[in-house]
mmCIF file of C-alpha atoms in Angstrom:
data_model
loop_
_atom_site.group_PDB
_atom_site.id
_atom_site.type_symbol
_atom_site.label_atom_id
_atom_site.label_comp_id
_atom_site.label_asym_id
_atom_site.label_seq_id
_atom_site.Cartn_x
_atom_site.Cartn_y
_atom_site.Cartn_z
ATOM 1 C CA UNK A 1 -12.157 -32.141 4.693
ATOM 2 C CA UNK A 2 -10.670 -30.670 7.874
ATOM 3 C CA UNK A 3 -8.233 -28.617 5.792
ATOM 4 C CA UNK A 4 -11.067 -27.348 3.576
ATOM 5 C CA UNK A 5 -13.092 -26.423 6.628
ATOM 6 C CA UNK A 6 -10.161 -24.396 7.960
ATOM 7 C CA UNK A 7 -9.456 -22.483 4.775
ATOM 8 C CA UNK A 8 -13.091 -22.007 3.685
ATOM 9 C CA UNK A 9 -13.605 -18.785 5.723
ATOM 10 C CA UNK A 10 -10.484 -17.297 4.158
ATOM 11 C CA UNK A 11 -11.624 -18.262 0.667
ATOM 12 C CA UNK A 12 -14.902 -16.445 1.279
ATOM 13 C CA UNK A 13 -13.161 -13.337 2.635
ATOM 14 C CA UNK A 14 -10.687 -13.231 -0.259
ATOM 15 C CA UNK A 15 -13.397 -13.838 -2.856
ATOM 16 C CA UNK A 16 -15.661 -11.091 -1.498
ATOM 17 C CA UNK A 17 -12.687 -8.740 -1.330
ATOM 18 C CA UNK A 18 -11.829 -9.439 -4.979
ATOM 19 C CA UNK A 19 -15.436 -8.929 -6.144
ATOM 20 C CA UNK A 20 -15.957 -5.683 -4.244
ATOM 21 C CA UNK A 21 -12.521 -4.366 -5.168
ATOM 22 C CA UNK A 22 -13.171 -4.995 -8.868
ATOM 23 C CA UNK A 23 -16.473 -3.148 -8.534
ATOM 24 C CA UNK A 24 -14.663 -0.216 -6.900
ATOM 25 C CA UNK A 25 -12.249 -0.163 -9.851
ATOM 26 C CA UNK A 26 -15.207 0.121 -12.208
ATOM 27 C CA UNK A 27 -16.571 3.074 -10.206
ATOM 28 C CA UNK A 28 -13.167 4.836 -10.185
ATOM 29 C CA UNK A 29 -12.006 4.072 -13.714
ATOM 30 C CA UNK A 30 -12.723 7.537 -15.152
ATOM 31 C CA UNK A 31 -10.106 9.135 -12.883
ATOM 32 C CA UNK A 32 -7.422 6.464 -13.216
ATOM 33 C CA UNK A 33 -4.151 7.734 -14.649
ATOM 34 C CA UNK A 34 -5.152 11.395 -14.500
ATOM 35 C CA UNK A 35 -3.606 14.200 -12.470
ATOM 36 C CA UNK A 36 -5.531 17.368 -11.677
ATOM 37 C CA UNK A 37 -4.668 20.671 -10.076
ATOM 38 C CA UNK A 38 -5.511 20.772 -6.370
ATOM 39 C CA UNK A 39 -7.139 18.045 -4.279
ATOM 40 C CA UNK A 40 -3.758 16.661 -3.135
ATOM 41 C CA UNK A 41 -2.747 15.517 -6.620
ATOM 42 C CA UNK A 42 0.591 17.256 -6.071
ATOM 43 C CA UNK A 43 1.514 14.343 -3.777
ATOM 44 C CA UNK A 44 1.178 11.858 -6.632
ATOM 45 C CA UNK A 45 3.007 14.274 -8.910
ATOM 46 C CA UNK A 46 5.827 14.638 -6.382
ATOM 47 C CA UNK A 47 6.130 10.863 -6.123
ATOM 48 C CA UNK A 48 6.595 10.669 -9.888
ATOM 49 C CA UNK A 49 9.049 13.574 -9.888
ATOM 50 C CA UNK A 50 11.209 12.164 -7.082
ATOM 51 C CA UNK A 51 11.215 8.672 -8.580
ATOM 52 C CA UNK A 52 12.151 9.921 -12.036
ATOM 53 C CA UNK A 53 15.347 11.360 -10.563
ATOM 54 C CA UNK A 54 16.159 7.936 -9.088
ATOM 55 C CA UNK A 55 15.252 6.201 -12.343
ATOM 56 C CA UNK A 56 17.525 8.330 -14.533
ATOM 57 C CA UNK A 57 20.396 8.966 -12.117
ATOM 58 C CA UNK A 58 20.369 5.980 -9.784
ATOM 59 C CA UNK A 59 19.343 6.392 -6.121
ATOM 60 C CA UNK A 60 22.882 5.811 -4.819
ATOM 61 C CA UNK A 61 24.273 8.596 -7.004
ATOM 62 C CA UNK A 62 21.958 11.131 -5.377
ATOM 63 C CA UNK A 63 22.226 9.595 -1.896
ATOM 64 C CA UNK A 64 18.627 8.317 -1.928
ATOM 65 C CA UNK A 65 17.408 11.906 -1.742
ATOM 66 C CA UNK A 66 14.028 13.098 -2.952
ATOM 67 C CA UNK A 67 14.944 16.093 -5.095
ATOM 68 C CA UNK A 68 12.538 18.753 -6.278
ATOM 69 C CA UNK A 69 14.501 19.441 -9.478
ATOM 70 C CA UNK A 70 16.055 17.226 -12.177
ATOM 71 C CA UNK A 71 19.733 17.189 -13.050
ATOM 72 C CA UNK A 72 20.504 20.356 -14.980
ATOM 73 C CA UNK A 73 23.250 22.873 -15.706
ATOM 74 C CA UNK A 74 21.188 25.270 -13.580
ATOM 75 C CA UNK A 75 22.121 23.397 -10.416
ATOM 76 C CA UNK A 76 25.712 22.880 -9.273
ATOM 77 C CA UNK A 77 24.996 20.760 -6.193
ATOM 78 C CA UNK A 78 22.305 18.434 -4.891
ATOM 79 C CA UNK A 79 21.457 21.057 -2.316
ATOM 80 C CA UNK A 80 20.669 23.459 -5.151
ATOM 81 C CA UNK A 81 18.123 20.932 -6.398
ATOM 82 C CA UNK A 82 16.146 21.316 -3.146
ATOM 83 C CA UNK A 83 16.048 18.007 -1.253
ATOM 84 C CA UNK A 84 12.645 17.215 0.228
ATOM 85 C CA UNK A 85 13.359 16.281 3.850
ATOM 86 C CA UNK A 86 9.959 16.135 5.552
ATOM 87 C CA UNK A 87 9.711 12.366 5.022
ATOM 88 C CA UNK A 88 12.205 9.564 4.378
ATOM 89 C CA UNK A 89 12.096 8.086 0.849
ATOM 90 C CA UNK A 90 10.439 4.724 1.573
ATOM 91 C CA UNK A 91 7.273 5.568 -0.355
ATOM 92 C CA UNK A 92 9.089 5.881 -3.672
ATOM 93 C CA UNK A 93 11.150 2.676 -3.343
ATOM 94 C CA UNK A 94 8.403 0.345 -4.689
ATOM 95 C CA UNK A 95 7.597 2.763 -7.522
ATOM 96 C CA UNK A 96 11.277 2.849 -8.465
ATOM 97 C CA UNK A 97 11.579 -0.959 -8.377
ATOM 98 C CA UNK A 98 8.442 -1.403 -10.503
ATOM 99 C CA UNK A 99 9.765 1.090 -13.044
ATOM 100 C CA UNK A 100 13.102 -0.735 -13.203
ATOM 101 C CA UNK A 101 11.397 -4.118 -13.637
ATOM 102 C CA UNK A 102 9.052 -2.779 -16.350
ATOM 103 C CA UNK A 103 11.829 -0.672 -17.907
ATOM 104 C CA UNK A 104 9.414 2.255 -17.972
ATOM 105 C CA UNK A 105 9.934 5.676 -16.449
ATOM 106 C CA UNK A 106 7.730 6.373 -13.412
ATOM 107 C CA UNK A 107 4.286 7.488 -14.498
ATOM 108 C CA UNK A 108 0.834 8.297 -13.160
ATOM 109 C CA UNK A 109 -0.398 4.858 -14.254
ATOM 110 C CA UNK A 110 2.372 3.054 -12.378
ATOM 111 C CA UNK A 111 1.830 5.064 -9.185
ATOM 112 C CA UNK A 112 -1.947 4.657 -9.236
ATOM 113 C CA UNK A 113 -1.688 0.954 -10.028
ATOM 114 C CA UNK A 114 0.585 0.445 -7.041
ATOM 115 C CA UNK A 115 -1.750 2.555 -4.894
ATOM 116 C CA UNK A 116 -4.651 0.313 -5.909
ATOM 117 C CA UNK A 117 -2.543 -2.776 -5.177
ATOM 118 C CA UNK A 118 -2.101 -1.346 -1.673
ATOM 119 C CA UNK A 119 -5.815 -0.647 -1.392
ATOM 120 C CA UNK A 120 -6.714 -4.244 -2.220
ATOM 121 C CA UNK A 121 -4.430 -5.619 0.473
ATOM 122 C CA UNK A 122 -5.387 -2.939 3.008
ATOM 123 C CA UNK A 123 -9.036 -3.971 2.787
ATOM 124 C CA UNK A 124 -8.111 -7.656 2.889
ATOM 125 C CA UNK A 125 -5.787 -7.202 5.877
ATOM 126 C CA UNK A 126 -8.408 -5.216 7.799
ATOM 127 C CA UNK A 127 -10.872 -8.018 7.164
ATOM 128 C CA UNK A 128 -8.432 -10.691 8.364
ATOM 129 C CA UNK A 129 -7.608 -8.674 11.492
ATOM 130 C CA UNK A 130 -11.322 -8.503 12.258
ATOM 131 C CA UNK A 131 -11.821 -12.195 11.555
ATOM 132 C CA UNK A 132 -9.042 -13.338 13.882
ATOM 133 C CA UNK A 133 -10.127 -10.969 16.654
ATOM 134 C CA UNK A 134 -13.767 -12.071 16.451
ATOM 135 C CA UNK A 135 -12.812 -15.752 16.348
ATOM 136 C CA UNK A 136 -10.672 -15.237 19.455
ATOM 137 C CA UNK A 137 -13.942 -14.422 21.280
ATOM 138 C CA UNK A 138 -15.200 -17.940 20.420
ATOM 139 C CA UNK A 139 -17.778 -16.586 18.015
ATOM 140 C CA UNK A 140 -18.815 -18.989 15.251
ATOM 141 C CA UNK A 141 -17.079 -19.057 11.894
ATOM 142 C CA UNK A 142 -20.216 -17.866 10.137
ATOM 143 C CA UNK A 143 -20.585 -14.703 12.202
ATOM 144 C CA UNK A 144 -16.821 -14.121 12.271
ATOM 145 C CA UNK A 145 -16.760 -14.106 8.473
ATOM 146 C CA UNK A 146 -19.934 -12.032 8.273
ATOM 147 C CA UNK A 147 -18.640 -9.279 10.534
ATOM 148 C CA UNK A 148 -15.181 -9.359 8.968
ATOM 149 C CA UNK A 149 -16.732 -8.282 5.656
ATOM 150 C CA UNK A 150 -17.704 -4.902 7.144
ATOM 151 C CA UNK A 151 -14.111 -3.537 7.060
ATOM 152 C CA UNK A 152 -13.872 -4.474 3.374
ATOM 153 C CA UNK A 153 -16.938 -2.381 2.566
ATOM 154 C CA UNK A 154 -15.811 0.542 4.719
ATOM 155 C CA UNK A 155 -12.268 0.452 3.368
ATOM 156 C CA UNK A 156 -13.288 0.276 -0.282
ATOM 157 C CA UNK A 157 -16.324 2.532 -0.439
ATOM 158 C CA UNK A 158 -16.040 5.264 2.172
ATOM 159 C CA UNK A 159 -15.088 8.524 0.494
ATOM 160 C CA UNK A 160 -11.540 8.980 1.857
ATOM 161 C CA UNK A 161 -10.028 5.593 0.957
ATOM 162 C CA UNK A 162 -12.060 5.392 -2.264
ATOM 163 C CA UNK A 163 -10.469 8.635 -3.466
ATOM 164 C CA UNK A 164 -7.023 8.666 -1.887
ATOM 165 C CA UNK A 165 -6.097 5.018 -2.400
ATOM 166 C CA UNK A 166 -6.335 5.364 -6.137
ATOM 167 C CA UNK A 167 -5.558 8.976 -6.970
ATOM 168 C CA UNK A 168 -3.268 10.212 -4.196
ATOM 169 C CA UNK A 169 -0.043 8.484 -3.210
ATOM 170 C CA UNK A 170 2.841 9.442 -0.973
ATOM 171 C CA UNK A 171 4.152 8.500 2.471
ATOM 172 C CA UNK A 172 0.834 8.776 4.320
ATOM 173 C CA UNK A 173 -0.753 6.252 1.967
ATOM 174 C CA UNK A 174 2.286 3.991 1.573
ATOM 175 C CA UNK A 175 2.698 3.412 5.316
ATOM 176 C CA UNK A 176 -0.815 2.075 5.955
ATOM 177 C CA UNK A 177 -0.336 -1.469 4.634
ATOM 178 C CA UNK A 178 2.938 -2.344 6.421
ATOM 179 C CA UNK A 179 1.508 -1.125 9.750
ATOM 180 C CA UNK A 180 -1.661 -3.174 9.258
ATOM 181 C CA UNK A 181 0.448 -6.231 8.420
ATOM 182 C CA UNK A 182 2.398 -5.757 11.652
ATOM 183 C CA UNK A 183 -0.910 -5.704 13.569
ATOM 184 C CA UNK A 184 -2.190 -8.797 11.741
ATOM 185 C CA UNK A 185 1.034 -10.680 12.449
ATOM 186 C CA UNK A 186 0.860 -9.682 16.113
ATOM 187 C CA UNK A 187 -2.614 -11.199 16.385
ATOM 188 C CA UNK A 188 -1.487 -14.374 14.607
ATOM 189 C CA UNK A 189 1.615 -14.607 16.783
ATOM 190 C CA UNK A 190 -0.499 -14.391 19.929
ATOM 191 C CA UNK A 191 -2.085 -17.656 18.870
ATOM 192 C CA UNK A 192 0.749 -19.586 17.220
ATOM 193 C CA UNK A 193 3.861 -18.222 19.010
ATOM 194 C CA UNK A 194 6.250 -18.531 16.061
ATOM 195 C CA UNK A 195 9.567 -16.703 16.419
ATOM 196 C CA UNK A 196 9.935 -16.136 12.668
ATOM 197 C CA UNK A 197 6.836 -13.912 12.769
ATOM 198 C CA UNK A 198 8.828 -11.404 14.805
ATOM 199 C CA UNK A 199 11.432 -11.202 12.030
ATOM 200 C CA UNK A 200 8.734 -10.586 9.419
ATOM 201 C CA UNK A 201 7.258 -7.872 11.623
ATOM 202 C CA UNK A 202 10.699 -6.288 11.904
ATOM 203 C CA UNK A 203 10.942 -6.101 8.099
ATOM 204 C CA UNK A 204 7.552 -4.371 7.821
ATOM 205 C CA UNK A 205 8.337 -2.011 10.699
ATOM 206 C CA UNK A 206 11.676 -1.097 9.138
ATOM 207 C CA UNK A 207 10.004 -0.278 5.834
ATOM 208 C CA UNK A 208 7.297 1.698 7.632
ATOM 209 C CA UNK A 209 9.932 3.674 9.554
ATOM 210 C CA UNK A 210 11.680 4.620 6.304
ATOM 211 C CA UNK A 211 8.325 5.614 4.814
ATOM 212 C CA UNK A 212 6.581 7.785 7.390
#
C-alpha cells in the first residue's frame, strides 16, 4: 500500500500525458509525414538529406559530416559537397540509428515519428519537474499533481510546440529533451544524493553539446 501511494501520483501524470498526447496526435494527423515549402520545413528536409548520406555511405567514411550534396561524380572532395558546419551532428544520430535498425532509408515519417517521441517525453518531463518542485514546498500530493498537469497542456497544445514538435526537426528541437532531463535529474539528485545520477547527467549533457 505504501508503494502504491508513492507511485500513484506518477501513474496519474503519465496517464494524463498519454491521453492528451494521443489527442494531440489526432489533431495533427493531417500534416504527419508531409513536407511543405516554407514554414521551416527545410529543417526537416535537411535532417533527412544529411542522414541519407550517413545511411548510404557510413558516418565514419564521411567523418560524421552533414553534407549538403550526395556522393556524385560532380564532387571530387567532401568539401565540394558543402559541409554544414553551423551545428554539430547530434540531431541526426538518432534518426540514423532508427533507420539502421528498421533497415529503411531516412524519411519524413521516421523524422516526424522521432520528433513526436521527443514531444511526448518533453511534456512528461516538464510535468515531473513541476511535480518535484511543488512537492519540495510541502504542498499536498493532490495539488502537486494538479498543478503539474499544466505544463503538459501548455507543452502539447500551445501553437509553437504543437507545430514544431511534429513537423519541424533539427538541432533546436533535438536538444530540448536532454536538457530537460538534466534539470529533472538535478532536482531528483538534490533529494536523493546518488552519485550515479551525475554520470547519467553527463551522458545527456554530452549528447546535448554535440546537438546544439
